[in-house]
Amino acid sequence: MPDTSPRNNNASSSDTSTAAVPNVDAYDLGIGAGFYIDATSQPYSEHYKMYNYVTRELPTLLEKEFTIGTKGMRSISGHSMGGHGALTIALKDCGGWVSVSAFAPICNPTACPWGKKAFETYLGSITAGKVYDATLLLSTRNAPTPNYDDILIDQGTDDEFLTDQLHPSRLTAAAAKCNQKLTMNMREGYDHSYYFIASFIEDHVSFHGKRLRKKQAEVLAMASQLKDVEDTVGKVITCKAMVARGPKVPLATEMVTVDPPREGEVRVKVIANALCHTDIYTLDGHDPEGLFPCILGHEAGCVVESVGEGVTSVKPGDHVVPCYTPQCAAPSCIFCQSPKTNLCPKIRGTQGQGLMPDGTSRFKDKDGKPIYHFMGCSTMCEYTVIAEISCAKISKGLPLEKACLFGCGVATGLGAVWNTCKVEPDSSVAVFGLGAVGLAVIQGAKMAGASRIIAVDVNPGKFPSAIELGATDCVDSSKLDKPVQNHIVEMTEWGADYTFDCTGIVDVMRAALECAHRGWGTSCVIGVAASGHQISTRPFQLVTGRTWKGTAFGGFKSRRDVPQLVQRCIDGKLPVDHFITHTFDGVECTNDAIDALHGGSCLRAVVRY
């Protein structure tokens, strides 16, 4: 095992020039130091690898020799410089640790004497130390960490280093900014000593123990699921599904059979499914491609159960998001190879017929009659079969009940802004319809740097959420005495640079176009209109420089881009928790989720299977 800690291997030698890590006459540098970083400056760069030691060497040793920390069962804590290390290690690798706590940590080392000295000595500059600063790491997040429900810190009020070195208030402020829960216990009368640690160590052990036990239960549950997978590979599975028998008929809970995957196919266990308006649109009979009986659902988080012949991109146990817009990525596919579109037509013909690529179904009801697939996904079933080219393999660091949101609506809204319209900084934007898609458009526009975002809806109860995500103006179009497009033109003088319809109502699509900026405005149709409806406007609207375009799945190339969206969520750059307003347990509760969606206050109802 290589020695990467700051230990002086030649401490007994009088020749200190051959020491593994040079010693200095200071407790905060050299062999006595505890800043958890990997040095890049001489003479420390060869052996001072404390970050590597704590995150790689030590865990490997514990797992190998003592089977401690296996299967992700790891928590981290530290004191002072070690507290700094625990916080930065946990925040840099949110998926690698179950929990984190600290005693009197150096919270903002780039702004304190100890940290500045260490970073300049070990790394060559204070700037290089920013990636090892817990306060700065939290400051870059727009959302709380997905795995840490709390961060526990104990700090003595009589600590001699409190004011100049530790700066706990700065960490608290950074945590509040991204809504990360952080428990900061200011312990009256305690200093920086080990007695302080001993006084409260039991609280920290209990804190980590509670979370490790929860993680252990999750690991055991996953192991049980994988064991179930092993028992079902190659066999027909009987499970529960919500079957749509006809338009405007409530979904029926039925036992169905799911065949094993064939060549180029993947069978998955659905863990969570989010209800989308497109499901309801089809159930209500508005979809010209709607076929019955079918199994709806297309916004889910799943675990791969088994794969068919020739499948190489995923394996059993992988986490995936099924995508109704596939990506074959074949060199011969002019759509996949073009940066202009994400509309791969590889399986479009059979997908539109409610069938798998070979023209058959994998579902049968109790009488052995086939049931149609839906959008290539059919995730209102405990198990489903999808094409490999529809499988976006994602990190396991984000719970599937959140990851499922990137299967349709949220991704579509974000992509309409970033990909289809490419909204620039300081642009003006108008968004019609404040459901999940519309709010995602607002969120994406804010992240793109839009300076004015006008939110339009007939339900003012949705305005607070829009404002929270970045809307600067809200318009209740039902209260106007003039067409809404005229009102927005008056508000902006010439119209908005970009407008987005998220309603699926053709009159609103026209309104969105007609309030786009004269000369260069772009209007994007996102909402899907009912069968037979057509859009119209005066040609003059286009002659005077407006562009009318549409988007599917926000222009994202599914297998390439969905994993990146999930990772951005894990990294705190793309929060999605605010979209989940209702949760239900059990596939049989899907009708309850539909009722919630019709209630008017629901953005996304997630059903956990």
mmCIF file of C-alpha atoms in Angstrom, residues 228-545:
data_model
loop_
_atom_site.group_PDB
_atom_site.id
_atom_site.type_symbol
_atom_site.label_atom_id
_atom_site.label_comp_id
_atom_site.label_asym_id
_atom_site.label_seq_id
_atom_site.Cartn_x
_atom_site.Cartn_y
_atom_site.Cartn_z
ATOM 1 C CA ASP A 228 -35.790 -11.096 -7.616
ATOM 2 C CA VAL A 229 -34.269 -10.033 -10.928
ATOM 3 C CA GLU A 230 -32.061 -13.108 -10.998
ATOM 4 C CA ASP A 231 -35.146 -15.259 -10.473
ATOM 5 C CA THR A 232 -37.049 -13.642 -13.356
ATOM 6 C CA VAL A 233 -34.402 -13.360 -16.086
ATOM 7 C CA GLY A 234 -35.632 -15.073 -19.236
ATOM 8 C CA LYS A 235 -39.072 -15.724 -17.756
ATOM 9 C CA VAL A 236 -42.490 -14.185 -18.227
ATOM 10 C CA ILE A 237 -43.295 -11.827 -15.333
ATOM 11 C CA THR A 238 -46.792 -11.419 -13.930
ATOM 12 C CA CYS A 239 -47.331 -8.055 -12.277
ATOM 13 C CA LYS A 240 -49.770 -5.186 -11.711
ATOM 14 C CA ALA A 241 -50.461 -2.554 -14.324
ATOM 15 C CA MET A 242 -52.913 0.265 -14.908
ATOM 16 C CA VAL A 243 -54.635 -0.598 -18.179
ATOM 17 C CA ALA A 244 -56.434 2.021 -20.276
ATOM 18 C CA ARG A 245 -59.341 0.083 -21.812
ATOM 19 C CA GLY A 246 -60.801 3.012 -23.693
ATOM 20 C CA PRO A 247 -60.978 6.820 -23.904
ATOM 21 C CA LYS A 248 -62.520 8.627 -20.933
ATOM 22 C CA VAL A 249 -62.611 5.349 -18.963
ATOM 23 C CA PRO A 250 -60.789 5.232 -15.585
ATOM 24 C CA LEU A 251 -57.644 3.125 -15.629
ATOM 25 C CA ALA A 252 -58.166 -0.437 -14.456
ATOM 26 C CA THR A 253 -55.774 -2.205 -12.093
ATOM 27 C CA GLU A 254 -55.051 -5.540 -13.751
ATOM 28 C CA MET A 255 -52.595 -8.392 -13.529
ATOM 29 C CA VAL A 256 -50.698 -8.578 -16.801
ATOM 30 C CA THR A 257 -47.830 -10.642 -18.162
ATOM 31 C CA VAL A 258 -44.624 -9.047 -19.411
ATOM 32 C CA ASP A 259 -42.535 -11.122 -21.803
ATOM 33 C CA PRO A 260 -38.727 -11.237 -21.642
ATOM 34 C CA PRO A 261 -36.877 -8.708 -23.798
ATOM 35 C CA ARG A 262 -36.006 -9.688 -27.341
ATOM 36 C CA GLU A 263 -33.052 -8.588 -29.446
ATOM 37 C CA GLY A 264 -32.186 -4.944 -28.836
ATOM 38 C CA GLU A 265 -34.659 -4.651 -25.966
ATOM 39 C CA VAL A 266 -34.455 -4.062 -22.213
ATOM 40 C CA ARG A 267 -36.874 -5.117 -19.485
ATOM 41 C CA VAL A 268 -36.977 -2.781 -16.534
ATOM 42 C CA LYS A 269 -38.544 -2.661 -13.091
ATOM 43 C CA VAL A 270 -40.356 0.657 -12.727
ATOM 44 C CA ILE A 271 -39.530 2.291 -9.394
ATOM 45 C CA ALA A 272 -41.313 5.624 -9.819
ATOM 46 C CA ASN A 273 -43.584 7.122 -12.460
ATOM 47 C CA ALA A 274 -44.568 10.781 -12.810
ATOM 48 C CA LEU A 275 -47.912 11.577 -14.339
ATOM 49 C CA CYS A 276 -47.743 13.811 -17.427
ATOM 50 C CA HIS A 277 -50.563 15.705 -19.144
ATOM 51 C CA THR A 278 -49.785 13.752 -22.319
ATOM 52 C CA ASP A 279 -51.006 10.592 -20.561
ATOM 53 C CA ILE A 280 -54.281 12.333 -19.741
ATOM 54 C CA TYR A 281 -54.474 13.781 -23.248
ATOM 55 C CA THR A 282 -54.429 10.238 -24.638
ATOM 56 C CA LEU A 283 -56.734 8.830 -21.967
ATOM 57 C CA ASP A 284 -59.277 11.540 -22.790
ATOM 58 C CA GLY A 285 -59.281 10.483 -26.454
ATOM 59 C CA HIS A 286 -57.485 13.528 -27.891
ATOM 60 C CA ASP A 287 -54.482 11.631 -29.286
ATOM 61 C CA PRO A 288 -54.882 10.645 -32.959
ATOM 62 C CA GLU A 289 -52.411 7.806 -32.350
ATOM 63 C CA GLY A 290 -54.119 6.686 -29.147
ATOM 64 C CA LEU A 291 -54.747 2.931 -29.165
ATOM 65 C CA PHE A 292 -56.721 0.860 -26.675
ATOM 66 C CA PRO A 293 -56.273 -1.215 -24.630
ATOM 67 C CA CYS A 294 -52.858 0.178 -23.727
ATOM 68 C CA ILE A 295 -50.577 0.811 -20.783
ATOM 69 C CA LEU A 296 -49.840 4.537 -20.499
ATOM 70 C CA GLY A 297 -46.921 6.245 -18.769
ATOM 71 C CA HIS A 298 -43.680 7.676 -20.140
ATOM 72 C CA GLU A 299 -41.982 9.649 -17.340
ATOM 73 C CA ALA A 300 -40.280 7.118 -15.072
ATOM 74 C CA GLY A 301 -37.210 6.034 -13.181
ATOM 75 C CA CYS A 302 -36.355 2.348 -13.535
ATOM 76 C CA VAL A 303 -33.865 -0.396 -12.731
ATOM 77 C CA VAL A 304 -32.779 -2.746 -15.517
ATOM 78 C CA GLU A 305 -34.068 -6.272 -14.822
ATOM 79 C CA SER A 306 -32.715 -8.074 -17.907
ATOM 80 C CA VAL A 307 -31.495 -7.358 -21.417
ATOM 81 C CA GLY A 308 -32.098 -8.977 -24.773
ATOM 82 C CA GLU A 309 -29.588 -10.244 -27.278
ATOM 83 C CA GLY A 310 -27.114 -7.672 -28.530
ATOM 84 C CA VAL A 311 -27.743 -5.090 -25.804
ATOM 85 C CA THR A 312 -24.440 -3.588 -24.630
ATOM 86 C CA SER A 313 -25.167 -0.083 -23.309
ATOM 87 C CA VAL A 314 -26.976 -1.174 -20.126
ATOM 88 C CA LYS A 315 -26.896 -4.177 -17.821
ATOM 89 C CA PRO A 316 -29.060 -5.568 -14.998
ATOM 90 C CA GLY A 317 -29.012 -3.265 -11.982
ATOM 91 C CA ASP A 318 -28.389 -0.073 -13.950
ATOM 92 C CA HIS A 319 -30.624 2.927 -13.332
ATOM 93 C CA VAL A 320 -32.320 4.236 -16.461
ATOM 94 C CA VAL A 321 -34.870 6.792 -17.601
ATOM 95 C CA PRO A 322 -37.012 5.492 -20.505
ATOM 96 C CA CYS A 323 -37.206 8.130 -23.247
ATOM 97 C CA TYR A 324 -40.058 8.427 -25.733
ATOM 98 C CA THR A 325 -37.622 10.142 -28.107
ATOM 99 C CA PRO A 326 -35.002 7.452 -28.839
ATOM 100 C CA GLN A 327 -31.424 7.994 -29.951
ATOM 101 C CA CYS A 328 -29.981 5.209 -32.067
ATOM 102 C CA ALA A 329 -26.724 7.184 -32.566
ATOM 103 C CA ALA A 330 -25.953 5.136 -35.685
ATOM 104 C CA PRO A 331 -23.409 6.745 -38.033
ATOM 105 C CA SER A 332 -25.928 6.241 -40.841
ATOM 106 C CA CYS A 333 -28.739 8.088 -38.998
ATOM 107 C CA ILE A 334 -28.758 11.604 -40.420
ATOM 108 C CA PHE A 335 -31.040 12.729 -37.586
ATOM 109 C CA CYS A 336 -28.836 11.470 -34.749
ATOM 110 C CA GLN A 337 -25.722 12.815 -36.441
ATOM 111 C CA SER A 338 -27.230 16.247 -37.031
ATOM 112 C CA PRO A 339 -26.935 18.914 -34.305
ATOM 113 C CA LYS A 340 -30.177 20.420 -35.635
ATOM 114 C CA THR A 341 -32.594 17.787 -34.283
ATOM 115 C CA ASN A 342 -33.191 15.027 -31.764
ATOM 116 C CA LEU A 343 -35.944 13.292 -33.743
ATOM 117 C CA CYS A 344 -34.466 9.853 -34.420
ATOM 118 C CA PRO A 345 -36.915 7.944 -36.669
ATOM 119 C CA LYS A 346 -35.382 4.485 -36.104
ATOM 120 C CA ILE A 347 -38.425 2.984 -34.336
ATOM 121 C CA ARG A 348 -40.962 5.740 -34.949
ATOM 122 C CA GLY A 349 -43.168 3.606 -37.188
ATOM 123 C CA THR A 350 -43.774 0.777 -34.729
ATOM 124 C CA GLN A 351 -43.782 3.055 -31.679
ATOM 125 C CA GLY A 352 -46.673 5.006 -33.181
ATOM 126 C CA GLN A 353 -48.526 1.700 -33.654
ATOM 127 C CA GLY A 354 -48.169 0.803 -29.962
ATOM 128 C CA LEU A 355 -45.716 -2.000 -30.732
ATOM 129 C CA MET A 356 -42.099 -2.966 -30.120
ATOM 130 C CA PRO A 357 -39.636 -2.625 -33.040
ATOM 131 C CA ASP A 358 -40.378 -6.145 -34.286
ATOM 132 C CA GLY A 359 -44.082 -5.285 -34.621
ATOM 133 C CA THR A 360 -45.341 -7.216 -31.580
ATOM 134 C CA SER A 361 -46.326 -6.454 -27.986
ATOM 135 C CA ARG A 362 -44.679 -7.676 -24.770
ATOM 136 C CA PHE A 363 -47.884 -7.251 -22.719
ATOM 137 C CA LYS A 364 -50.842 -9.604 -22.393
ATOM 138 C CA ASP A 365 -53.888 -9.434 -20.157
ATOM 139 C CA LYS A 366 -55.269 -12.266 -18.048
ATOM 140 C CA ASP A 367 -57.014 -13.701 -21.104
ATOM 141 C CA GLY A 368 -53.795 -13.776 -23.108
ATOM 142 C CA LYS A 369 -54.840 -10.901 -25.358
ATOM 143 C CA PRO A 370 -52.136 -8.351 -26.331
ATOM 144 C CA ILE A 371 -52.075 -4.875 -24.831
ATOM 145 C CA TYR A 372 -50.598 -1.951 -26.762
ATOM 146 C CA HIS A 373 -47.465 -0.109 -25.697
ATOM 147 C CA PHE A 374 -47.489 3.689 -25.320
ATOM 148 C CA MET A 375 -44.812 6.089 -26.566
ATOM 149 C CA GLY A 376 -42.298 3.267 -26.425
ATOM 150 C CA CYS A 377 -42.395 3.360 -22.600
ATOM 151 C CA SER A 378 -45.623 2.084 -20.916
ATOM 152 C CA THR A 379 -44.419 2.822 -17.396
ATOM 153 C CA MET A 380 -47.783 2.516 -15.611
ATOM 154 C CA CYS A 381 -46.782 -1.091 -15.055
ATOM 155 C CA GLU A 382 -44.492 -2.604 -12.448
ATOM 156 C CA TYR A 383 -42.322 -3.983 -15.283
ATOM 157 C CA THR A 384 -42.050 -2.855 -18.881
ATOM 158 C CA VAL A 385 -39.971 -3.565 -21.983
ATOM 159 C CA ILE A 386 -38.348 -0.774 -23.972
ATOM 160 C CA ALA A 387 -35.911 -0.516 -26.842
ATOM 161 C CA GLU A 388 -32.257 -0.199 -25.912
ATOM 162 C CA ILE A 389 -32.084 3.014 -27.921
ATOM 163 C CA SER A 390 -34.780 4.457 -25.628
ATOM 164 C CA CYS A 391 -32.766 3.763 -22.437
ATOM 165 C CA ALA A 392 -30.872 6.687 -20.906
ATOM 166 C CA LYS A 393 -28.462 5.209 -18.374
ATOM 167 C CA ILE A 394 -28.103 7.590 -15.416
ATOM 168 C CA SER A 395 -26.117 7.941 -12.208
ATOM 169 C CA LYS A 396 -27.417 6.135 -9.151
ATOM 170 C CA GLY A 397 -26.747 9.281 -7.124
ATOM 171 C CA LEU A 398 -30.223 10.728 -7.690
ATOM 172 C CA PRO A 399 -33.311 8.977 -6.300
ATOM 173 C CA LEU A 400 -35.407 7.593 -9.146
ATOM 174 C CA GLU A 401 -38.515 9.406 -7.902
ATOM 175 C CA LYS A 402 -36.692 12.626 -8.838
ATOM 176 C CA ALA A 403 -34.809 11.342 -11.876
ATOM 177 C CA CYS A 404 -38.109 10.358 -13.501
ATOM 178 C CA LEU A 405 -38.912 14.050 -14.062
ATOM 179 C CA PHE A 406 -36.254 14.197 -16.762
ATOM 180 C CA GLY A 407 -38.215 11.700 -18.871
ATOM 181 C CA CYS A 408 -40.537 14.336 -20.337
ATOM 182 C CA GLY A 409 -42.000 17.597 -19.015
ATOM 183 C CA VAL A 410 -39.173 19.195 -17.064
ATOM 184 C CA ALA A 411 -36.578 18.276 -19.677
ATOM 185 C CA THR A 412 -38.869 19.542 -22.439
ATOM 186 C CA GLY A 413 -39.319 22.952 -20.819
ATOM 187 C CA LEU A 414 -35.627 23.412 -20.102
ATOM 188 C CA GLY A 415 -34.604 22.237 -23.562
ATOM 189 C CA ALA A 416 -37.074 24.520 -25.329
ATOM 190 C CA VAL A 417 -35.144 27.424 -23.800
ATOM 191 C CA TRP A 418 -31.590 26.087 -24.042
ATOM 192 C CA ASN A 419 -31.681 24.057 -27.252
ATOM 193 C CA THR A 420 -34.623 25.005 -29.443
ATOM 194 C CA CYS A 421 -34.585 28.779 -28.910
ATOM 195 C CA LYS A 422 -31.138 29.269 -27.360
ATOM 196 C CA VAL A 423 -32.296 32.148 -25.193
ATOM 197 C CA GLU A 424 -29.495 34.659 -24.646
ATOM 198 C CA PRO A 425 -28.606 36.645 -21.517
ATOM 199 C CA ASP A 426 -30.647 39.826 -21.014
ATOM 200 C CA SER A 427 -33.476 38.536 -23.248
ATOM 201 C CA SER A 428 -37.154 39.082 -22.537
ATOM 202 C CA VAL A 429 -39.371 35.981 -22.334
ATOM 203 C CA ALA A 430 -43.124 35.357 -22.110
ATOM 204 C CA VAL A 431 -44.412 31.978 -20.923
ATOM 205 C CA PHE A 432 -48.041 30.925 -21.468
ATOM 206 C CA GLY A 433 -49.252 28.185 -19.102
ATOM 207 C CA LEU A 434 -47.713 27.591 -15.686
ATOM 208 C CA GLY A 435 -47.842 23.847 -15.308
ATOM 209 C CA ALA A 436 -44.655 21.847 -14.835
ATOM 210 C CA VAL A 437 -43.504 22.521 -18.407
ATOM 211 C CA GLY A 438 -44.153 26.252 -18.174
ATOM 212 C CA LEU A 439 -42.366 26.531 -14.846
ATOM 213 C CA ALA A 440 -39.451 24.584 -16.299
ATOM 214 C CA VAL A 441 -39.327 27.147 -19.125
ATOM 215 C CA ILE A 442 -39.178 29.931 -16.524
ATOM 216 C CA GLN A 443 -36.458 28.111 -14.595
ATOM 217 C CA GLY A 444 -34.471 27.536 -17.774
ATOM 218 C CA ALA A 445 -34.886 31.149 -18.895
ATOM 219 C CA LYS A 446 -33.688 32.425 -15.532
ATOM 220 C CA MET A 447 -30.664 30.122 -15.706
ATOM 221 C CA ALA A 448 -29.988 31.356 -19.258
ATOM 222 C CA GLY A 449 -29.834 34.937 -17.976
ATOM 223 C CA ALA A 450 -33.149 36.339 -19.227
ATOM 224 C CA SER A 451 -33.697 39.747 -17.642
ATOM 225 C CA ARG A 452 -37.487 39.868 -17.963
ATOM 226 C CA ILE A 453 -39.753 36.833 -17.703
ATOM 227 C CA ILE A 454 -43.504 37.333 -18.085
ATOM 228 C CA ALA A 455 -45.649 34.488 -16.705
ATOM 229 C CA VAL A 456 -49.157 34.157 -18.154
ATOM 230 C CA ASP A 457 -51.972 31.982 -16.802
ATOM 231 C CA VAL A 458 -55.669 32.175 -15.902
ATOM 232 C CA ASN A 459 -54.954 30.785 -12.413
ATOM 233 C CA PRO A 460 -53.225 33.417 -10.237
ATOM 234 C CA GLY A 461 -52.603 30.728 -7.635
ATOM 235 C CA LYS A 462 -49.686 29.612 -9.802
ATOM 236 C CA PHE A 463 -47.955 32.982 -9.765
ATOM 237 C CA PRO A 464 -45.993 32.555 -6.490
ATOM 238 C CA SER A 465 -44.220 29.470 -7.874
ATOM 239 C CA ALA A 466 -43.466 31.319 -11.109
ATOM 240 C CA ILE A 467 -41.995 34.269 -9.215
ATOM 241 C CA GLU A 468 -39.916 31.975 -7.032
ATOM 242 C CA LEU A 469 -38.392 30.401 -10.151
ATOM 243 C CA GLY A 470 -37.601 33.720 -11.802
ATOM 244 C CA ALA A 471 -40.710 35.373 -13.266
ATOM 245 C CA THR A 472 -40.531 39.174 -13.101
ATOM 246 C CA ASP A 473 -44.128 39.863 -14.198
ATOM 247 C CA CYS A 474 -47.348 37.863 -13.900
ATOM 248 C CA VAL A 475 -50.416 38.307 -16.096
ATOM 249 C CA ASP A 476 -53.863 36.837 -15.462
ATOM 250 C CA SER A 477 -55.116 36.826 -19.058
ATOM 251 C CA SER A 478 -58.717 36.165 -17.948
ATOM 252 C CA LYS A 479 -58.880 39.611 -16.312
ATOM 253 C CA LEU A 480 -57.782 41.620 -19.350
ATOM 254 C CA ASP A 481 -60.096 43.779 -21.442
ATOM 255 C CA LYS A 482 -57.977 43.227 -24.547
ATOM 256 C CA PRO A 483 -56.199 40.273 -26.198
ATOM 257 C CA VAL A 484 -53.296 39.128 -24.065
ATOM 258 C CA GLN A 485 -50.851 39.524 -26.957
ATOM 259 C CA ASN A 486 -51.736 43.219 -27.205
ATOM 260 C CA HIS A 487 -51.238 43.613 -23.474
ATOM 261 C CA ILE A 488 -47.772 42.051 -23.579
ATOM 262 C CA VAL A 489 -46.748 44.150 -26.582
ATOM 263 C CA GLU A 490 -47.743 47.234 -24.595
ATOM 264 C CA MET A 491 -45.805 45.995 -21.571
ATOM 265 C CA THR A 492 -42.649 45.469 -23.626
ATOM 266 C CA GLU A 493 -43.136 48.149 -26.346
ATOM 267 C CA TRP A 494 -42.358 45.746 -29.211
ATOM 268 C CA GLY A 495 -43.015 42.317 -27.724
ATOM 269 C CA ALA A 496 -40.896 39.673 -26.016
ATOM 270 C CA ASP A 497 -37.738 38.286 -27.601
ATOM 271 C CA TYR A 498 -38.934 34.734 -26.950
ATOM 272 C CA THR A 499 -42.402 33.386 -26.228
ATOM 273 C CA PHE A 500 -43.430 29.867 -25.281
ATOM 274 C CA ASP A 501 -46.818 28.157 -25.443
ATOM 275 C CA CYS A 502 -47.106 25.438 -22.794
ATOM 276 C CA THR A 503 -50.893 24.991 -22.985
ATOM 277 C CA GLY A 504 -51.656 23.013 -26.149
ATOM 278 C CA ILE A 505 -54.439 25.504 -26.943
ATOM 279 C CA VAL A 506 -54.189 26.777 -30.522
ATOM 280 C CA ASP A 507 -55.583 30.245 -29.707
ATOM 281 C CA VAL A 508 -52.864 30.630 -27.068
ATOM 282 C CA MET A 509 -50.239 29.489 -29.585
ATOM 283 C CA ARG A 510 -51.364 32.342 -31.842
ATOM 284 C CA ALA A 511 -51.288 34.817 -28.966
ATOM 285 C CA ALA A 512 -47.753 33.729 -28.106
ATOM 286 C CA LEU A 513 -46.583 34.295 -31.668
ATOM 287 C CA GLU A 514 -48.260 37.671 -31.976
ATOM 288 C CA CYS A 515 -46.558 39.070 -28.878
ATOM 289 C CA ALA A 516 -43.115 37.973 -30.045
ATOM 290 C CA HIS A 517 -40.802 40.901 -30.785
ATOM 291 C CA ARG A 518 -41.257 42.616 -34.153
ATOM 292 C CA GLY A 519 -38.246 41.954 -36.373
ATOM 293 C CA TRP A 520 -36.661 39.051 -34.508
ATOM 294 C CA GLY A 521 -39.026 37.480 -32.001
ATOM 295 C CA THR A 522 -39.204 33.684 -31.780
ATOM 296 C CA SER A 523 -42.249 31.778 -30.537
ATOM 297 C CA CYS A 524 -41.985 28.131 -29.566
ATOM 298 C CA VAL A 525 -44.902 25.694 -29.461
ATOM 299 C CA ILE A 526 -44.431 23.106 -26.698
ATOM 300 C CA GLY A 527 -47.990 22.125 -25.775
ATOM 301 C CA VAL A 528 -49.648 19.381 -27.835
ATOM 302 C CA ALA A 529 -53.002 20.371 -29.329
ATOM 303 C CA ALA A 530 -55.993 18.067 -29.482
ATOM 304 C CA SER A 531 -56.517 15.968 -32.604
ATOM 305 C CA GLY A 532 -57.762 17.942 -35.605
ATOM 306 C CA HIS A 533 -56.924 21.392 -34.252
ATOM 307 C CA GLN A 534 -54.941 23.759 -36.471
ATOM 308 C CA ILE A 535 -52.935 26.901 -35.832
ATOM 309 C CA SER A 536 -53.400 30.138 -37.747
ATOM 310 C CA THR A 537 -52.217 33.722 -37.876
ATOM 311 C CA ARG A 538 -51.936 36.516 -40.394
ATOM 312 C CA PRO A 539 -48.943 36.020 -42.711
ATOM 313 C CA PHE A 540 -47.988 39.604 -41.827
ATOM 314 C CA GLN A 541 -46.872 38.337 -38.392
ATOM 315 C CA LEU A 542 -44.173 36.232 -40.069
ATOM 316 C CA VAL A 543 -43.344 38.737 -42.798
ATOM 317 C CA THR A 544 -42.449 41.228 -40.073
ATOM 318 C CA GLY A 545 -39.675 39.029 -38.768
#
